[in-house]
Amino acid sequence: VCPFPTESMDNRLLHIYSRLRRLALKMLHEILGEIRTGLFVPTYFEKGIGTRDEGSLTPVRLTLTSGSSVLLSGKIDRVDIYENDGKLYFRVVDYKSGKHTFSLDEVRSGMDIQLILYLFALSGAMPNSTPAGAQYLFASTEKGITEIKRSGLLLDDDAVSAASNGEMENVYTKSLTKQTLEEMQQL
């Protein structure tokens, strides 16, 4: 990853490289743990919305009060799928390089709609499926201790919660805001 041999790096660059390496390994360990214990299967990576990529989803169209519309495009970092009793569930995972806390108030005010737009785009593309949630995944360092954290929403459904956590009770969902399907649809 680093284009320089370690012996040619100064102390500052060595420190930055070492810190990034620790964060990357910690994040990877967290993601692998979640995949290994849970039932959701990572299915799409960098899934396009309104892009020229093959298999890109239709752009999200928002109609303004003036009657004109805005087309939104982007890429979803990861989409996980879970199937249970013939029902298909999907969740969105968005990786953040810094701390990003999900807030229902900010969603309702229109300030932080990224995850909701991703769910909306996927719902339109997967009509016989149910949104199971959406989350930001990031590393947070406080008082010298780095933790991997999640912030977002989760469908208030015991099967979805169990599929998200696997054998680990609420480890991967404890910080997520539970919402009924109706509440998610209203967002």
Tab-separated table of C-alpha atoms in Angstrom:
chain	number	residue	atom	x	y	z
A	1	VAL	CA	0.000	0.000	0.000
A	2	CYS	CA	2.765	2.433	0.885
A	3	PRO	CA	4.995	3.251	-2.111
A	4	PHE	CA	8.077	3.888	0.040
A	5	PRO	CA	10.265	1.294	1.741
A	6	THR	CA	10.046	1.736	5.520
A	7	GLU	CA	13.753	2.534	5.803
A	8	SER	CA	13.288	5.635	3.630
A	9	MET	CA	10.406	7.047	5.731
A	10	ASP	CA	10.893	9.769	8.306
A	11	ASN	CA	9.444	9.326	11.806
A	12	ARG	CA	6.274	11.282	11.009
A	13	LEU	CA	5.466	9.163	7.957
A	14	LEU	CA	6.281	5.960	9.885
A	15	HIS	CA	3.886	7.027	12.632
A	16	ILE	CA	1.081	7.833	10.158
A	17	TYR	CA	1.632	4.601	8.245
A	18	SER	CA	1.669	2.581	11.475
A	19	ARG	CA	-1.546	4.241	12.700
A	20	LEU	CA	-3.337	3.659	9.392
A	21	ARG	CA	-2.198	0.048	9.369
A	22	ARG	CA	-3.551	-0.496	12.915
A	23	LEU	CA	-6.880	1.123	12.000
A	24	ALA	CA	-7.198	-0.910	8.797
A	25	LEU	CA	-6.472	-4.171	10.606
A	26	LYS	CA	-8.909	-3.342	13.401
A	27	MET	CA	-11.628	-2.476	10.854
A	28	LEU	CA	-10.928	-5.650	8.875
A	29	HIS	CA	-11.101	-7.761	12.046
A	30	GLU	CA	-14.476	-6.189	12.918
A	31	ILE	CA	-15.912	-6.734	9.427
A	32	LEU	CA	-14.709	-10.342	9.280
A	33	GLY	CA	-16.173	-11.037	12.725
A	34	GLU	CA	-19.538	-9.671	11.663
A	35	ILE	CA	-19.556	-11.678	8.422
A	36	ARG	CA	-18.384	-14.850	10.142
A	37	THR	CA	-21.025	-14.785	12.907
A	38	GLY	CA	-23.970	-13.140	11.142
A	39	LEU	CA	-26.271	-14.401	8.410
A	40	PHE	CA	-26.155	-11.364	6.129
A	41	VAL	CA	-23.992	-11.983	3.061
A	42	PRO	CA	-22.032	-9.109	1.498
A	43	THR	CA	-23.367	-9.150	-2.057
A	44	TYR	CA	-22.628	-5.825	-3.751
A	45	PHE	CA	-19.614	-3.563	-3.365
A	46	GLU	CA	-19.434	-0.029	-4.769
A	47	LYS	CA	-22.954	-0.490	-6.184
A	48	GLY	CA	-23.677	2.406	-8.504
A	49	ILE	CA	-26.805	4.528	-8.399
A	50	GLY	CA	-27.316	6.519	-11.579
A	51	THR	CA	-23.772	5.853	-12.785
A	52	ARG	CA	-22.567	4.454	-16.079
A	53	ASP	CA	-21.357	1.274	-14.363
A	54	GLU	CA	-22.844	-2.007	-15.516
A	55	GLY	CA	-25.711	-2.982	-13.208
A	56	SER	CA	-26.083	0.529	-11.835
A	57	LEU	CA	-29.391	1.297	-10.140
A	58	THR	CA	-31.725	3.959	-11.492
A	59	PRO	CA	-30.847	7.410	-10.138
A	60	VAL	CA	-33.000	8.692	-7.296
A	61	ARG	CA	-35.361	11.390	-8.587
A	62	LEU	CA	-36.565	14.016	-6.140
A	63	THR	CA	-39.362	16.293	-7.307
A	64	LEU	CA	-39.099	19.841	-6.006
A	65	THR	CA	-42.032	22.032	-5.012
A	66	SER	CA	-41.429	24.048	-8.190
A	67	GLY	CA	-42.186	20.941	-10.249
A	68	SER	CA	-38.636	20.486	-11.466
A	69	SER	CA	-36.636	17.507	-10.294
A	70	VAL	CA	-33.161	16.574	-9.174
A	71	LEU	CA	-31.433	13.298	-10.034
A	72	LEU	CA	-29.085	11.935	-7.375
A	73	SER	CA	-26.338	9.448	-8.077
A	74	GLY	CA	-23.554	7.818	-6.099
A	75	LYS	CA	-22.087	4.541	-4.941
A	76	ILE	CA	-23.135	2.332	-2.075
A	77	ASP	CA	-20.048	0.936	-0.339
A	78	ARG	CA	-21.615	-2.404	0.549
A	79	VAL	CA	-25.012	-4.107	0.302
A	80	ASP	CA	-25.627	-7.235	2.380
A	81	ILE	CA	-28.443	-9.706	1.693
A	82	TYR	CA	-30.219	-12.078	4.079
A	83	GLU	CA	-32.941	-14.549	3.146
A	84	ASN	CA	-35.294	-16.034	5.729
A	85	ASP	CA	-38.495	-18.028	5.130
A	86	GLY	CA	-38.713	-16.833	1.533
A	87	LYS	CA	-38.269	-13.166	2.499
A	88	LEU	CA	-35.304	-11.199	1.172
A	89	TYR	CA	-33.769	-8.495	3.379
A	90	PHE	CA	-31.030	-6.029	2.475
A	91	ARG	CA	-28.907	-3.622	4.460
A	92	VAL	CA	-26.536	-0.852	3.485
A	93	VAL	CA	-23.089	-0.359	5.005
A	94	ASP	CA	-21.286	2.915	4.337
A	95	TYR	CA	-17.660	3.184	5.441
A	96	LYS	CA	-16.573	6.540	6.863
A	97	SER	CA	-13.010	7.714	7.372
A	98	GLY	CA	-14.098	9.901	10.287
A	99	LYS	CA	-16.758	9.818	12.950
A	100	HIS	CA	-20.247	10.198	11.493
A	101	THR	CA	-23.268	9.837	13.708
A	102	PHE	CA	-26.662	9.029	12.220
A	103	SER	CA	-29.458	11.291	13.437
A	104	LEU	CA	-33.159	10.850	12.699
A	105	ASP	CA	-33.632	14.580	13.305
A	106	GLU	CA	-31.058	15.387	10.617
A	107	VAL	CA	-32.737	12.950	8.230
A	108	ARG	CA	-36.138	14.534	8.830
A	109	SER	CA	-34.691	18.011	8.266
A	110	GLY	CA	-33.083	16.858	4.998
A	111	MET	CA	-29.526	17.438	6.225
A	112	ASP	CA	-28.299	13.816	6.344
A	113	ILE	CA	-30.164	11.715	3.791
A	114	GLN	CA	-27.369	9.588	2.308
A	115	LEU	CA	-28.330	6.267	3.936
A	116	ILE	CA	-32.045	6.838	3.355
A	117	LEU	CA	-31.441	7.570	-0.343
A	118	TYR	CA	-29.460	4.348	-0.616
A	119	LEU	CA	-32.331	2.389	0.950
A	120	PHE	CA	-34.813	4.160	-1.354
A	121	ALA	CA	-32.766	3.336	-4.472
A	122	LEU	CA	-32.416	-0.330	-3.463
A	123	SER	CA	-36.102	-0.641	-2.567
A	124	GLY	CA	-36.994	0.525	-6.057
A	125	ALA	CA	-34.573	-1.932	-7.648
A	126	MET	CA	-35.529	-4.875	-5.407
A	127	PRO	CA	-39.351	-4.624	-5.120
A	128	ASN	CA	-39.860	-7.993	-3.393
A	129	SER	CA	-37.383	-7.271	-0.625
A	130	THR	CA	-37.397	-5.541	2.745
A	131	PRO	CA	-34.909	-2.942	3.958
A	132	ALA	CA	-33.237	-4.347	7.081
A	133	GLY	CA	-31.247	-1.227	7.879
A	134	ALA	CA	-28.438	1.094	7.000
A	135	GLN	CA	-25.339	2.024	8.921
A	136	TYR	CA	-22.178	4.049	8.911
A	137	LEU	CA	-19.102	2.057	9.949
A	138	PHE	CA	-16.117	4.034	11.221
A	139	ALA	CA	-13.163	4.045	13.597
A	140	SER	CA	-13.367	6.324	16.611
A	141	THR	CA	-10.403	7.168	18.826
A	142	GLU	CA	-11.078	8.542	22.290
A	143	LYS	CA	-8.459	8.904	25.030
A	144	GLY	CA	-5.999	6.925	22.926
A	145	ILE	CA	-8.331	3.945	22.486
A	146	THR	CA	-9.604	3.132	19.012
A	147	GLU	CA	-12.923	1.375	18.583
A	148	ILE	CA	-14.897	0.428	15.516
A	149	LYS	CA	-18.372	1.914	15.776
A	150	ARG	CA	-21.650	1.825	13.921
A	151	SER	CA	-24.341	4.430	13.648
A	152	GLY	CA	-27.562	4.041	11.721
A	153	LEU	CA	-30.867	2.263	11.777
A	154	LEU	CA	-32.034	-1.331	11.975
A	155	LEU	CA	-35.397	-2.901	11.207
A	156	ASP	CA	-37.129	-3.676	14.506
A	157	ASP	CA	-37.445	-7.394	13.820
A	158	ASP	CA	-36.054	-10.211	15.963
A	159	ALA	CA	-35.008	-12.321	12.947
A	160	VAL	CA	-33.119	-9.398	11.389
A	161	SER	CA	-31.413	-8.572	14.677
A	162	ALA	CA	-30.377	-12.213	15.166
A	163	ALA	CA	-29.143	-12.420	11.560
A	164	SER	CA	-27.086	-9.251	12.071
A	165	ASN	CA	-25.471	-10.402	15.304
A	166	GLY	CA	-25.260	-14.159	14.806
A	167	GLU	CA	-23.942	-15.772	17.962
A	168	MET	CA	-22.875	-12.410	19.405
A	169	GLU	CA	-25.843	-10.878	21.225
A	170	ASN	CA	-26.305	-7.253	20.061
A	171	VAL	CA	-22.579	-6.726	19.441
A	172	TYR	CA	-23.126	-5.395	15.928
A	173	THR	CA	-26.495	-3.685	16.447
A	174	LYS	CA	-26.464	-2.180	19.955
A	175	SER	CA	-25.781	1.362	18.700
A	176	LEU	CA	-28.315	1.255	15.856
A	177	THR	CA	-31.718	2.929	16.129
A	178	LYS	CA	-34.521	0.402	15.741
A	179	GLN	CA	-37.306	1.367	13.351
A	180	THR	CA	-40.414	-0.441	12.207
A	181	LEU	CA	-40.839	-0.957	8.473
A	182	GLU	CA	-43.521	1.756	8.449
A	183	GLU	CA	-41.162	4.209	10.180
A	184	MET	CA	-38.426	3.458	7.635
A	185	GLN	CA	-40.855	3.977	4.768
A	186	GLN	CA	-41.932	7.333	6.232
A	187	LEU	CA	-38.305	8.491	6.305
